Short mmCIF file of C-alpha atoms in Angstrom, two decimals:
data_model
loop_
_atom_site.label_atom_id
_atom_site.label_comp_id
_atom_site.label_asym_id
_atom_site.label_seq_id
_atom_site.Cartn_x
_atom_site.Cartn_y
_atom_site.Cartn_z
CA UNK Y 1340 64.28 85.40 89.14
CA UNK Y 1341 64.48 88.93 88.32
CA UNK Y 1342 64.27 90.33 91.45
CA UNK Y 1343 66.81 87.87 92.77
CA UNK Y 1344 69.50 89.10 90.25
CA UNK Y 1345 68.84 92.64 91.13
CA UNK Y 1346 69.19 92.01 94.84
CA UNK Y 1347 72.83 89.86 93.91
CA UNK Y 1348 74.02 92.96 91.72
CA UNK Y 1349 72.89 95.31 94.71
CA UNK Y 1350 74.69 93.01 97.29
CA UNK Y 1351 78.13 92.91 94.37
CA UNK Y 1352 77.95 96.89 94.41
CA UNK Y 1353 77.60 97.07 98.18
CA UNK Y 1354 80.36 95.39 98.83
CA UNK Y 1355 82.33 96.94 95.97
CA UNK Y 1356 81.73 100.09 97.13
CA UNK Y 1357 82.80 99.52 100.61
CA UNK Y 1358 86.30 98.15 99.49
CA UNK Y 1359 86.60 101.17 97.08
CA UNK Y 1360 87.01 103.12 100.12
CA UNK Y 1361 89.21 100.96 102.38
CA UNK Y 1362 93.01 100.74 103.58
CA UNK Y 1363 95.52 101.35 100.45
CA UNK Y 1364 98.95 99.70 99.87
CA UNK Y 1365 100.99 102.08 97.41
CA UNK Y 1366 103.86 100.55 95.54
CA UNK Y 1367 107.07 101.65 94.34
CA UNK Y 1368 109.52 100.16 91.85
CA UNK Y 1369 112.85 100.07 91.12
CA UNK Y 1370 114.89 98.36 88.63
CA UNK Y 1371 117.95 97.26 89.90
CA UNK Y 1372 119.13 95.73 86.74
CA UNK Y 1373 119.03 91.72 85.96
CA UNK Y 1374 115.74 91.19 86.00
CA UNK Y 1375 115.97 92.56 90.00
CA UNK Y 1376 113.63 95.00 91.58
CA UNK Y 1377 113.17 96.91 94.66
CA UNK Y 1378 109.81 97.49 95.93
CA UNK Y 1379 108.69 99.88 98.81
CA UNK Y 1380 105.08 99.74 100.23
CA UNK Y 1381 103.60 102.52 101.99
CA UNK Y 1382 100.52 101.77 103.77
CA UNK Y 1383 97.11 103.97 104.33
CA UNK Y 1384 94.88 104.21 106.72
CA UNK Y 1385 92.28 105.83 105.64
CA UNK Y 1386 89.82 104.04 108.18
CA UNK Y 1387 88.05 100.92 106.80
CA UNK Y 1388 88.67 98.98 108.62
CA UNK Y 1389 89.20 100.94 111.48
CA UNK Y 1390 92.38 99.29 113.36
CA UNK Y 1391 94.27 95.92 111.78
CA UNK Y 1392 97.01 94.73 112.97
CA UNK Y 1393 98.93 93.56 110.10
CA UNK Y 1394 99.16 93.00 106.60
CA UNK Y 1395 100.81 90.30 103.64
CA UNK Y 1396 101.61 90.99 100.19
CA UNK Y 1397 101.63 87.90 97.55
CA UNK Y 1398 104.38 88.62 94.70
CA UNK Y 1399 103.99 86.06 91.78
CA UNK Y 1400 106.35 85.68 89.58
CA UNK Y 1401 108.79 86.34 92.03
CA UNK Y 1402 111.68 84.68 93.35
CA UNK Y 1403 114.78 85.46 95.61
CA UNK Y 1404 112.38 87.49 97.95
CA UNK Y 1405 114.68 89.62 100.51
CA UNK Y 1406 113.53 91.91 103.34
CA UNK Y 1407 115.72 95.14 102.82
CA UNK Y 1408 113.53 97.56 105.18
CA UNK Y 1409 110.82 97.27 107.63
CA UNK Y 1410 109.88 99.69 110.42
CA UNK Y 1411 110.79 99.07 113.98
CA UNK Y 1412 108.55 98.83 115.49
CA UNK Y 1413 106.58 96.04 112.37
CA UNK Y 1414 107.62 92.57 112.64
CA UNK Y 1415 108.17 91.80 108.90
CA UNK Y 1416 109.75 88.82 107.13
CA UNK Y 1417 108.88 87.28 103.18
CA UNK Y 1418 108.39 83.52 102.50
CA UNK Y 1419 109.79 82.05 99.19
CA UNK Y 1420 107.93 80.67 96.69
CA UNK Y 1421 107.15 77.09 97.30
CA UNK Y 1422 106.87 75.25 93.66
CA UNK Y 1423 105.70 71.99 95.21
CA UNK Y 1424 102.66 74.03 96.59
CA UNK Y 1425 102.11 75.98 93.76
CA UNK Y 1426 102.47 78.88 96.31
CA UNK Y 1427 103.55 82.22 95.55
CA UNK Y 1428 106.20 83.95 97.99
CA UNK Y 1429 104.61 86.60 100.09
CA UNK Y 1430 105.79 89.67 102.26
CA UNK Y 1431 103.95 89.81 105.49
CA UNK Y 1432 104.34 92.58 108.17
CA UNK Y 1433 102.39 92.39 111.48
CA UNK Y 1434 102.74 95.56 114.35
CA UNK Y 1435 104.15 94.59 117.23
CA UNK Y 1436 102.91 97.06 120.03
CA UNK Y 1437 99.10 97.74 119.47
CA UNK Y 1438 100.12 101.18 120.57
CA UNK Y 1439 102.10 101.67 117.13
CA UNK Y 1440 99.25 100.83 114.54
CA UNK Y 1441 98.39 102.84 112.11
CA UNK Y 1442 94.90 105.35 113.21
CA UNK Y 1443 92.48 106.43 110.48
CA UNK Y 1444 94.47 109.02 108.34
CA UNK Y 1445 97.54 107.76 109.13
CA UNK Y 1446 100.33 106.53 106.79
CA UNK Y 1447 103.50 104.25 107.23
CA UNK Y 1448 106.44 103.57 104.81
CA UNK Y 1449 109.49 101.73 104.82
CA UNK Y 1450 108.65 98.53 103.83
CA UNK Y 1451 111.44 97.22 101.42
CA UNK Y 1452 111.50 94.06 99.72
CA UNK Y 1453 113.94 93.05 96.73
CA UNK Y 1454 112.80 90.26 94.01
CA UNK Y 1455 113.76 88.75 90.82
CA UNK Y 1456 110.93 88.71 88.56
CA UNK Y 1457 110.76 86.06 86.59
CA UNK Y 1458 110.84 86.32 82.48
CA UNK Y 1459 111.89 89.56 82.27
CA UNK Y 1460 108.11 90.88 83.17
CA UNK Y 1461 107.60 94.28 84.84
CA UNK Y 1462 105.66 93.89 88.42
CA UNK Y 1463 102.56 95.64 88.40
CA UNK Y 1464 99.69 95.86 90.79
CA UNK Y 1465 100.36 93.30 94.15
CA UNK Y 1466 96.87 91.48 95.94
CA UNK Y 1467 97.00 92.07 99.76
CA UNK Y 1468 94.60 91.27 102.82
CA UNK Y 1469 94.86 93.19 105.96
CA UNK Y 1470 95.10 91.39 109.07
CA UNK Y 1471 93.22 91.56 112.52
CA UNK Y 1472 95.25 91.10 115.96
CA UNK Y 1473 94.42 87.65 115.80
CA UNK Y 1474 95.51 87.40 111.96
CA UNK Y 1475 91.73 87.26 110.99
CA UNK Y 1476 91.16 88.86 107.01
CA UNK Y 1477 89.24 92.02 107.47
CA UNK Y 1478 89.74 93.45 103.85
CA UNK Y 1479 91.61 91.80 100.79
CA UNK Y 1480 93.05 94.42 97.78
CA UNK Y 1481 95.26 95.19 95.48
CA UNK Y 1482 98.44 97.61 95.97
CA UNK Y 1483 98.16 101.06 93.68
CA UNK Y 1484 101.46 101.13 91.53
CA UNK Y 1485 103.33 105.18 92.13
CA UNK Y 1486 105.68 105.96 89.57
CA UNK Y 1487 109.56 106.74 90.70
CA UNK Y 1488 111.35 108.68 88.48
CA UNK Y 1489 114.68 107.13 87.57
CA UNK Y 1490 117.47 109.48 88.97
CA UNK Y 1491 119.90 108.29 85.64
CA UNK Y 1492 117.35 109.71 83.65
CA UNK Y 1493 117.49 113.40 85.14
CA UNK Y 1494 121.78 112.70 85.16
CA UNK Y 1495 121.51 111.55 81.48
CA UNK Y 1496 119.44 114.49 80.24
CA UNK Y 1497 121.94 116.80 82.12
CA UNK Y 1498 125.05 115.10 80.71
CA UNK Y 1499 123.29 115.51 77.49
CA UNK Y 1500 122.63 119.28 78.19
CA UNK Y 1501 126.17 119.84 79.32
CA UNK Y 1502 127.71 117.98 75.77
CA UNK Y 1503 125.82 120.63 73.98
CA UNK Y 1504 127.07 123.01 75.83
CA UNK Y 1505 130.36 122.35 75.75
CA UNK Y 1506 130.34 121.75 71.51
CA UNK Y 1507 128.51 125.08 71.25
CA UNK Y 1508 130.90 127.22 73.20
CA UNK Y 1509 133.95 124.75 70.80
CA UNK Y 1510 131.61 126.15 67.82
CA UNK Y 1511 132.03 129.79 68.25
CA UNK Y 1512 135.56 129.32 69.62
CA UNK Y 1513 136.54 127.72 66.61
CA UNK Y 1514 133.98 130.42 64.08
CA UNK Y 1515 136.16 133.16 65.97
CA UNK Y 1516 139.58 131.57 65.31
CA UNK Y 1517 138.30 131.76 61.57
CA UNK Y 1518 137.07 134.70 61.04
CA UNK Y 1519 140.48 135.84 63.17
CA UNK Y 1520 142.63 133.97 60.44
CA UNK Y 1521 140.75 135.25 57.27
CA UNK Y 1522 140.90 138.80 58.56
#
């Protein structure tokens, strides 16, 4: 019994392991405001498995899926949720040319989608499976969530910085205009 548990642990690490080390999605948010987001998946290589041929991305929670971006040479398209199926929408992206898949090492970005997320959550960490050439799983994972800075919070701290700024130099203006008056 022991030695049976031992070997199914092994086997879980194993396989853990080996998926530790394969293909990563990276995902990027935006807010677009509303409850709307903008996502943009860049996909690794990084070897394991060695070639695929495509790749989908279930989004729960979310509806009003839109394609915004998608590399030329990718076929990509997103399926709606379907509530009588209990089935979440999806974006799925397949090469089109064997000649343009991604070798080991090699990265690929420009896969756009837009989404309403529903409740007001924030959208976290997306499962995935990557795809053979004959749309066979070879790995199943979960996307790694990048951060993208905001560019109104770089405008807002320098419209901030400028507003002090300008009420300083109104400060001494004014000090000078007093000390001009009393003297």
């Amino acid at each position: 019994m022991k030695s049976s548990l031992i070997a199914a642990a092994a086997a879980a690490l194993t396989l853990t392991a080996s998926l530790a080390q394969a293909t990563v999605i990276n995902s990027a948010y935006t807010p677009l405001g509303n409850d709307a987001w903008l996502v943009d998946f860049t996909i690794l290589n990084d070897g394991t498995p060695a070639s695929f041929a495509g790749f989908t991305i279930d989004l729960p929670n979310a509806t009003n899926l839109v394609l915004v971006a998608s590399p030329s040479t990718w076929d990509s398209m997103v399926f709606q949720p379907d509530a009588g199926l209990a089935d979440d929408g999806f974006f799925d992206s397949f090469v089109l040319d064997a000649a343009n898949s991604l070798a080991a090492g090699q990265s690929l970005g420009g896969f756009k989608v837009s989404f309403t997320y529903t409740a007001g959550a924030t959208p976290g960490a997306l499962p995935f499976i990557i795809n053979s050439e004959n749309f066979t799983p070879l790995f199943a994972g979960t996307t790694t969530v990048t951060a993208v800075p905001e560019p109104a919070t770089a405008l807002m701290a320098a419209f901030g910085l400028g507003l002090l700024g300008l009420r300083a130099a109104r400060t001494r203006t004014a000090d000078r205009k007093t000390t001009e008056v009393t003297a």
